[in-house]
PDB file of C-alpha atoms in Angstrom:
ATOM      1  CA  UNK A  63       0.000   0.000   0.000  1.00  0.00           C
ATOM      2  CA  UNK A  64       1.528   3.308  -1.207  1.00  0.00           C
ATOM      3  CA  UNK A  65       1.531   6.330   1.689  1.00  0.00           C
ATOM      4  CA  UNK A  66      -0.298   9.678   0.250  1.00  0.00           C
ATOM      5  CA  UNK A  67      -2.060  12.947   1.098  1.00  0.00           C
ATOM      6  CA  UNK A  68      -5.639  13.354   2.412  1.00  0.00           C
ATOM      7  CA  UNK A  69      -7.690  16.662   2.434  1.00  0.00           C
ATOM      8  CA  UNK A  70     -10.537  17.356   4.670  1.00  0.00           C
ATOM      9  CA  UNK A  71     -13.406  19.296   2.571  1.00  0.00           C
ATOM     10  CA  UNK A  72     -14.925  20.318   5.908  1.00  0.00           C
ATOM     11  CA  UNK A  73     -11.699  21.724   7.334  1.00  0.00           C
ATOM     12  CA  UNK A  74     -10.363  23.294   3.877  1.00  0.00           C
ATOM     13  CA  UNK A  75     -10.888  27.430   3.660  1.00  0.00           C
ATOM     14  CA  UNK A  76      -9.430  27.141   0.126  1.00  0.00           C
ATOM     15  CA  UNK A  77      -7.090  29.846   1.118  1.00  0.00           C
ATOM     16  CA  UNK A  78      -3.872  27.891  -0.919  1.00  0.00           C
ATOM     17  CA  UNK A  79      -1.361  28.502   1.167  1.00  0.00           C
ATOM     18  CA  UNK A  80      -0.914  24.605   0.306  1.00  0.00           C
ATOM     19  CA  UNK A  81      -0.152  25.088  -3.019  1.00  0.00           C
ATOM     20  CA  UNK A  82       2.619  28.340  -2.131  1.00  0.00           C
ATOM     21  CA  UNK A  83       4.368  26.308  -0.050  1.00  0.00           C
ATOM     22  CA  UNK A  84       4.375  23.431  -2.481  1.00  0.00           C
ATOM     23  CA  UNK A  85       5.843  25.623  -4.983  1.00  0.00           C
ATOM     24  CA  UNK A  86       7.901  26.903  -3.161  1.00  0.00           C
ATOM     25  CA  UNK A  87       9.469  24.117  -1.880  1.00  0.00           C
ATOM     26  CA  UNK A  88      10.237  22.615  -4.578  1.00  0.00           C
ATOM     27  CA  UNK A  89      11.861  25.887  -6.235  1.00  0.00           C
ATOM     28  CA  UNK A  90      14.030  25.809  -3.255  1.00  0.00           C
ATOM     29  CA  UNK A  91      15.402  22.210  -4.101  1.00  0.00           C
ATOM     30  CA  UNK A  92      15.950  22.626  -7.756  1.00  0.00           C
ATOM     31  CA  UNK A  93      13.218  21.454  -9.229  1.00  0.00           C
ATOM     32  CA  UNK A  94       9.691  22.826 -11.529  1.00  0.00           C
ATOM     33  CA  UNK A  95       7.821  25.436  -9.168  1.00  0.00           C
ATOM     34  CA  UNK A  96       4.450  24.205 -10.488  1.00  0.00           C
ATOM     35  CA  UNK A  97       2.210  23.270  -7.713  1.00  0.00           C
ATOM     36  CA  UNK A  98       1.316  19.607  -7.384  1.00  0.00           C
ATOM     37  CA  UNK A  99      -1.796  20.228  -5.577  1.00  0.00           C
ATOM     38  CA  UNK A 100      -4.855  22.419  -6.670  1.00  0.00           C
ATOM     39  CA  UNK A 101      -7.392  23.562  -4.720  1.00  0.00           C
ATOM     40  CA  UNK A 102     -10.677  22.825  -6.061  1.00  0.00           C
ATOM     41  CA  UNK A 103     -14.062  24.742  -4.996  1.00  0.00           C
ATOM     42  CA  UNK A 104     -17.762  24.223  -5.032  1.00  0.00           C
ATOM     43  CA  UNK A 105     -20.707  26.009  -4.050  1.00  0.00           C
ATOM     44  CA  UNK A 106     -19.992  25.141  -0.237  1.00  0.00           C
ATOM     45  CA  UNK A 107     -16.508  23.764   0.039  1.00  0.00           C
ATOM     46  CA  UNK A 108     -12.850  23.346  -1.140  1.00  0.00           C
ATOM     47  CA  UNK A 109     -10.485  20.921  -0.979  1.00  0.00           C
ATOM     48  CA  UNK A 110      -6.452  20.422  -2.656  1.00  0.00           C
ATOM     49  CA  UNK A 111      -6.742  17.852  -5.463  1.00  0.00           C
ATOM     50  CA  UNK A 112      -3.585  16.072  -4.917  1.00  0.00           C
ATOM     51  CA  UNK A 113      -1.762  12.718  -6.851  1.00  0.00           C
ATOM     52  CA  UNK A 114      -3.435   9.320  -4.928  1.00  0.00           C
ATOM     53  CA  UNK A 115      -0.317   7.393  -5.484  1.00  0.00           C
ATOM     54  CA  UNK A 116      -2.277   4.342  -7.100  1.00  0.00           C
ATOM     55  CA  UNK A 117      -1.343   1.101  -6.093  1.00  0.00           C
ATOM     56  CA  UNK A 118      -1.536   0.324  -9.417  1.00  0.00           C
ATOM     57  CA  UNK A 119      -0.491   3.574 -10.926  1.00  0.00           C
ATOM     58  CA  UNK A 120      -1.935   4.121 -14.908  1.00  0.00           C
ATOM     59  CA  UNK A 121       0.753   6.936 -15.471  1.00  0.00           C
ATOM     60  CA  UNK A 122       3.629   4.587 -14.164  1.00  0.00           C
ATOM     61  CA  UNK A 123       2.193   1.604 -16.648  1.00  0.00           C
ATOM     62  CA  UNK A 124       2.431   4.149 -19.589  1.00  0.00           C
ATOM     63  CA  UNK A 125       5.295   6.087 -19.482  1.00  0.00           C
ATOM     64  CA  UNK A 126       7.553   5.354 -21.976  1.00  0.00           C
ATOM     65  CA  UNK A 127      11.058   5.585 -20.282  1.00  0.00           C
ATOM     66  CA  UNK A 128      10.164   4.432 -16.827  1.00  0.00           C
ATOM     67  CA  UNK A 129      10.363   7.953 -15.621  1.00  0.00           C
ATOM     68  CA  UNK A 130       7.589   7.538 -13.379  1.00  0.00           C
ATOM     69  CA  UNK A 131       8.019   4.665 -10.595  1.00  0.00           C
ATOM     70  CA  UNK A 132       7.532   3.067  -7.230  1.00  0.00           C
ATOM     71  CA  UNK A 133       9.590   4.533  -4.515  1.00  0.00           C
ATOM     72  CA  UNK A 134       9.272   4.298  -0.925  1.00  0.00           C
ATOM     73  CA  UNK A 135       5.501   3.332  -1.052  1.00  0.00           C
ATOM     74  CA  UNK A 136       4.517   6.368  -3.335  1.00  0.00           C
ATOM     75  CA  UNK A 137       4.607   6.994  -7.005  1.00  0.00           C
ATOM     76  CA  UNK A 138       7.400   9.537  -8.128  1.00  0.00           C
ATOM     77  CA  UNK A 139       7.746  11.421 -11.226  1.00  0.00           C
ATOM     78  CA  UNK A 140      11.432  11.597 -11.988  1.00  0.00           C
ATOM     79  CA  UNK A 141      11.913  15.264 -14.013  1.00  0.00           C
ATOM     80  CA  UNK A 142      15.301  14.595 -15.721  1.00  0.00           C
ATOM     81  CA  UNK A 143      14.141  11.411 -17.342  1.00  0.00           C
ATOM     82  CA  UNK A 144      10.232  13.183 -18.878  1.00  0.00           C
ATOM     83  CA  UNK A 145      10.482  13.479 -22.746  1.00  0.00           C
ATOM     84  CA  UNK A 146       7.014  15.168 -22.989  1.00  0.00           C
ATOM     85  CA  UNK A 147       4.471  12.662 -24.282  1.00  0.00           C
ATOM     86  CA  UNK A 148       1.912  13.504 -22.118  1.00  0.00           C
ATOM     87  CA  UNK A 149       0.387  10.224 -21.221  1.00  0.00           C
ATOM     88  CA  UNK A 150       0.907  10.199 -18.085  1.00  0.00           C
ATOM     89  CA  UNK A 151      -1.328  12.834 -17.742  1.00  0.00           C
ATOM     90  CA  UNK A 152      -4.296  11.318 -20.378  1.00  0.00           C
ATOM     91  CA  UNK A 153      -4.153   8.312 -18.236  1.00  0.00           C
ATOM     92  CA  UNK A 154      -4.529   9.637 -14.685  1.00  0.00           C
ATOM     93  CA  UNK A 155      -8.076   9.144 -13.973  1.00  0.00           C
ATOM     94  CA  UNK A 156      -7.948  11.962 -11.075  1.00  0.00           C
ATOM     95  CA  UNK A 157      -6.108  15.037 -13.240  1.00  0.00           C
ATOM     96  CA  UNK A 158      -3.054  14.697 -11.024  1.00  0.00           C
ATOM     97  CA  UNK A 159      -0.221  15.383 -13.647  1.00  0.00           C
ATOM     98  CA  UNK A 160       0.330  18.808 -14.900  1.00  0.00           C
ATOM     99  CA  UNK A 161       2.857  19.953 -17.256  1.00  0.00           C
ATOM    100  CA  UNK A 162       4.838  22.963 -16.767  1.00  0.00           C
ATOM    101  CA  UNK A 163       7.788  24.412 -18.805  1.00  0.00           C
ATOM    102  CA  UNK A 164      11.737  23.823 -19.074  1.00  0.00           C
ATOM    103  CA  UNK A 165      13.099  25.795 -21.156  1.00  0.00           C
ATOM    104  CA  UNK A 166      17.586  24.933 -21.354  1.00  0.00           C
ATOM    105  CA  UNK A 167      19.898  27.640 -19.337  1.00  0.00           C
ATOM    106  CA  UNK A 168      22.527  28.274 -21.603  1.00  0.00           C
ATOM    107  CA  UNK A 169      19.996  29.285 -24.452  1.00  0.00           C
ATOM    108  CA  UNK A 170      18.336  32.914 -24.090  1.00  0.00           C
ATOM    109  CA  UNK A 171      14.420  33.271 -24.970  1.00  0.00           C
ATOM    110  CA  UNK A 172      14.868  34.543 -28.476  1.00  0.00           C
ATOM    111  CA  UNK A 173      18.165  33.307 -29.930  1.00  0.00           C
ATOM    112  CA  UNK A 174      18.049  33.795 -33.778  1.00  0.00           C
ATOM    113  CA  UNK A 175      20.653  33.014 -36.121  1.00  0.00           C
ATOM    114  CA  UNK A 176      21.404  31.933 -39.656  1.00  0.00           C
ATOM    115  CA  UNK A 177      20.890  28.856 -38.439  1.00  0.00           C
ATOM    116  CA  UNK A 178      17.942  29.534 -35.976  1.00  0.00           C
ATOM    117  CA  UNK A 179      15.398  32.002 -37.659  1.00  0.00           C
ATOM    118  CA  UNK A 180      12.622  32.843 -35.605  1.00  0.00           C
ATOM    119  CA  UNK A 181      10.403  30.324 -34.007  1.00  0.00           C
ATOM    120  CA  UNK A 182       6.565  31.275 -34.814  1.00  0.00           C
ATOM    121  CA  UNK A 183       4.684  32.796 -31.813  1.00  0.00           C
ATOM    122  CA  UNK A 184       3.213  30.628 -28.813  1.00  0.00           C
ATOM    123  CA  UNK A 185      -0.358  29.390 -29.914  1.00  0.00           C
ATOM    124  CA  UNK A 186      -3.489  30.897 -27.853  1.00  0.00           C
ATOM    125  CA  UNK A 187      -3.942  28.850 -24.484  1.00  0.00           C
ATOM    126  CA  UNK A 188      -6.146  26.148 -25.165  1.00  0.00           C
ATOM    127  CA  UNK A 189      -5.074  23.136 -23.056  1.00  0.00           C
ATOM    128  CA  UNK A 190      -2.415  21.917 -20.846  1.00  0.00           C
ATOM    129  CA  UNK A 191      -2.320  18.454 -23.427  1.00  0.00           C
ATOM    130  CA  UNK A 192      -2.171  20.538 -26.467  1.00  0.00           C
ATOM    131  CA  UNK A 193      -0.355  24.088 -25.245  1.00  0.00           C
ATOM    132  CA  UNK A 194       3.361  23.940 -26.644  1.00  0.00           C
ATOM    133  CA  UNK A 195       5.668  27.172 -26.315  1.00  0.00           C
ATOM    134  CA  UNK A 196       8.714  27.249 -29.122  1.00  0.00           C
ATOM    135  CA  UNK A 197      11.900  26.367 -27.522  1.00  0.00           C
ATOM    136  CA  UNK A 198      10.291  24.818 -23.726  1.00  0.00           C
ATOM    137  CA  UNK A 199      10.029  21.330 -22.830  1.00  0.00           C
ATOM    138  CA  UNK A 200       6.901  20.745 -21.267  1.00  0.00           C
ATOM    139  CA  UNK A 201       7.915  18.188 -17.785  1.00  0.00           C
ATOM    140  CA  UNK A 202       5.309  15.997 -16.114  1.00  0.00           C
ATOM    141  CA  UNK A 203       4.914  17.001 -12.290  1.00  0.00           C
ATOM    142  CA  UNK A 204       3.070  15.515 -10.141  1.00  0.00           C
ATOM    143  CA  UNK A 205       2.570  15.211  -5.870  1.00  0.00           C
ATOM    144  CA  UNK A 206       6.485  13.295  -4.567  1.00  0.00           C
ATOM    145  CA  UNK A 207       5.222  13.965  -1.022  1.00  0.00           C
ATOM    146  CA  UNK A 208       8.347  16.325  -0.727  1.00  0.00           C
ATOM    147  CA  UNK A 209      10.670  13.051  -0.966  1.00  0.00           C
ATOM    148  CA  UNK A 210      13.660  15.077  -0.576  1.00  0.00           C
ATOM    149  CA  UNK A 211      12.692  16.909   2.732  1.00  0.00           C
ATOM    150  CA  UNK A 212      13.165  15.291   5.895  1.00  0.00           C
ATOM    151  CA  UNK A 213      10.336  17.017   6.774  1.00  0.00           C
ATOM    152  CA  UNK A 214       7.837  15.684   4.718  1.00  0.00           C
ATOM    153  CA  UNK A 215       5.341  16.981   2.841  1.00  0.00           C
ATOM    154  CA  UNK A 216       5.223  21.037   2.709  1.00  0.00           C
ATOM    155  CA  UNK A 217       1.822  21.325   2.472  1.00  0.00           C
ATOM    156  CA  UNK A 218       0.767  19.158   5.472  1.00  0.00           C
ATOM    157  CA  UNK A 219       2.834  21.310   7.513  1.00  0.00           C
ATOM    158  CA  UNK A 220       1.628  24.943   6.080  1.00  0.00           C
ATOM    159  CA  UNK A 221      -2.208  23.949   5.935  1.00  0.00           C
ATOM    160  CA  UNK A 222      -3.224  26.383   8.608  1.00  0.00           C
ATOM    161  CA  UNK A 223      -6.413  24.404   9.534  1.00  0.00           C
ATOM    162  CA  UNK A 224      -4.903  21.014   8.960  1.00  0.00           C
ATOM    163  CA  UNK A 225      -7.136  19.911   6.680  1.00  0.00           C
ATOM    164  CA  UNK A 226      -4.232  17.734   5.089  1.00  0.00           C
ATOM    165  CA  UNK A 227      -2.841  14.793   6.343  1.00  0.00           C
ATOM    166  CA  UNK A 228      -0.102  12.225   5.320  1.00  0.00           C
ATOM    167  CA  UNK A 229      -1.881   8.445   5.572  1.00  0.00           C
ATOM    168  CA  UNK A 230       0.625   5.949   5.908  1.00  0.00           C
ATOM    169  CA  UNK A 231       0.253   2.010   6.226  1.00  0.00           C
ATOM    170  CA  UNK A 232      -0.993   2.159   9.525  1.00  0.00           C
ATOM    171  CA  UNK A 233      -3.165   4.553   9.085  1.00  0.00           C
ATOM    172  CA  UNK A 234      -5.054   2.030   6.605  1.00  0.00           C
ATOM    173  CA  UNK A 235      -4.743  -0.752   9.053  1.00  0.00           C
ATOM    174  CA  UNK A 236      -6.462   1.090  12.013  1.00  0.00           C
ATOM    175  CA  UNK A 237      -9.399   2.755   9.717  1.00  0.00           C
ATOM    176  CA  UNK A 238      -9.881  -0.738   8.153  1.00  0.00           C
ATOM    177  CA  UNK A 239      -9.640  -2.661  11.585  1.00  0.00           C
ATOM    178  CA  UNK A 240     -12.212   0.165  12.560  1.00  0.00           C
ATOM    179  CA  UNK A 241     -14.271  -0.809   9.394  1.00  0.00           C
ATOM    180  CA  UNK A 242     -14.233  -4.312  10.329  1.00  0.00           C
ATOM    181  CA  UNK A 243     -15.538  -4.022  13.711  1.00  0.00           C
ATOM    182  CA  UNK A 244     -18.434  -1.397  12.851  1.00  0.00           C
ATOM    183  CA  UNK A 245     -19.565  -4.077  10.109  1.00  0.00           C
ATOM    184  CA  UNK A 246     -19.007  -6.629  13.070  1.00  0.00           C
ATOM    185  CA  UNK A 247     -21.398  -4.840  15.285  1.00  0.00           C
ATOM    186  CA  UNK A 248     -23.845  -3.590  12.781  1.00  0.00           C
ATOM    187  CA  UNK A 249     -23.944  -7.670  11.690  1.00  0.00           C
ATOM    188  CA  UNK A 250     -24.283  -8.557  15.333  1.00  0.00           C
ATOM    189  CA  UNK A 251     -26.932  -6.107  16.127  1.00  0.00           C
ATOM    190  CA  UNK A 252     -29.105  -7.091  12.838  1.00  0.00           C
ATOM    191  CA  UNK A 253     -28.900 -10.364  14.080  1.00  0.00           C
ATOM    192  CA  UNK A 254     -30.109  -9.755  17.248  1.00  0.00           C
ATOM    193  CA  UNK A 255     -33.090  -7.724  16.196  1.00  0.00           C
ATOM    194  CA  UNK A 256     -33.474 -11.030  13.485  1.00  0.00           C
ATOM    195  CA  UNK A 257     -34.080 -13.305  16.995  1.00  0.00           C
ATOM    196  CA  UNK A 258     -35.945 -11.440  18.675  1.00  0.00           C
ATOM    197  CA  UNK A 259     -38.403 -10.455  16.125  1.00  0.00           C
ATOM    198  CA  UNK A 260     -38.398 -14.483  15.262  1.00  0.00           C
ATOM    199  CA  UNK A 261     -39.160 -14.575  19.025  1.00  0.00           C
ATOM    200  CA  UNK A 262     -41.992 -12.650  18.670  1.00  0.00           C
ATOM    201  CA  UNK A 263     -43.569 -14.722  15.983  1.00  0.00           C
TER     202      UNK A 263
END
């Protein structure tokens, strides 16, 4: 069972300090500033969409180059490795993998030569799949649980109602050994109402 990020609806006030200190985080250590959360609003409440960390991750079975595996019971996008195909994100079933931009350091926004003329202008906005900006790579990113901070996860730690909370393996051993023993006593008690109302007859 792989270890991920919960958000309480009831405790959220979609205020996304989650998804600065995400950013930010990450920015710190070197890597893309896009969020991996987003907080997500209805009529009465909000809530971070974050990655679940399948156990039996879609976007890990289709990448390509293996960029996206397994790693100390979570599901981690590896940047360096991405070549931009995009299926991880068409096969997520939650909308967990966004794509943001690379572009490389030694090469300056508009460098035209002889041998580079002009790339065409950036097409309108239309979506995150089909967006593509001349010269930047667009890289997969996705929730890593802040693997790389000893910390853990930034946004558990910001969240100023604690609406968020990292569930680990015993976290789903105690909430299904609760499960068992509510359907246990619901079972029992249904039973017992059974007798007596056989009784009765």
């Amino acid at each position: 069972m792989n270890r991920f990020v919960i958000a309480d609806p009831t405790l959220c006030i979609g205020c996304h300090t989650c998804e600065a200190a995400c950013s930010e985080n990450h920015r710190q250590h070197g890597l893309q500033s896009q969020p991996r959360l987003k907080v997500m609003r209805n009529n009465t409440d909000s809530a971070p969409q974050l990655c679940h960390h399948c156990e039996d991750a879609p976007c890990a079975q289709v990448c390509p180059v293996n960029a996206i595996t397994r790693i100390d019971g979570a599901i981690q996008l590896n940047e360096s490795l991405c070549v931009s195909c995009k299926l991880c994100g068409i096969a997520c079933p939650f909308g967990a993998v966004e794509f943001t931009g690379s572009r490389p350091r030694a090469i300056p926004a508009n460098c035209n030569t002889s041998k580079a003329p002009m790339a065409p202008p950036a097409p309108a906005s239309v979506s995150p799949f089909l967006d593509w900006v001349p010269g930047v790579r667009a890289i997969g990113v996705k929730c890593d649980l802040c693997y790389f901070d000893p910390d853990g996860p930034a946004c558990v730690r910001t969240c100023p109602t604690k609406s968020l909370r990292l569930i680990d393996n015993q976290d789903i051993a105690l909430a299904s050994k609760r499960k068992r023993e509510l359907t246990l006593h619901t079972d029992l008690g249904d039973l017992s109402l059974f007798q007596s109302q056989q009784g009765e007859l």
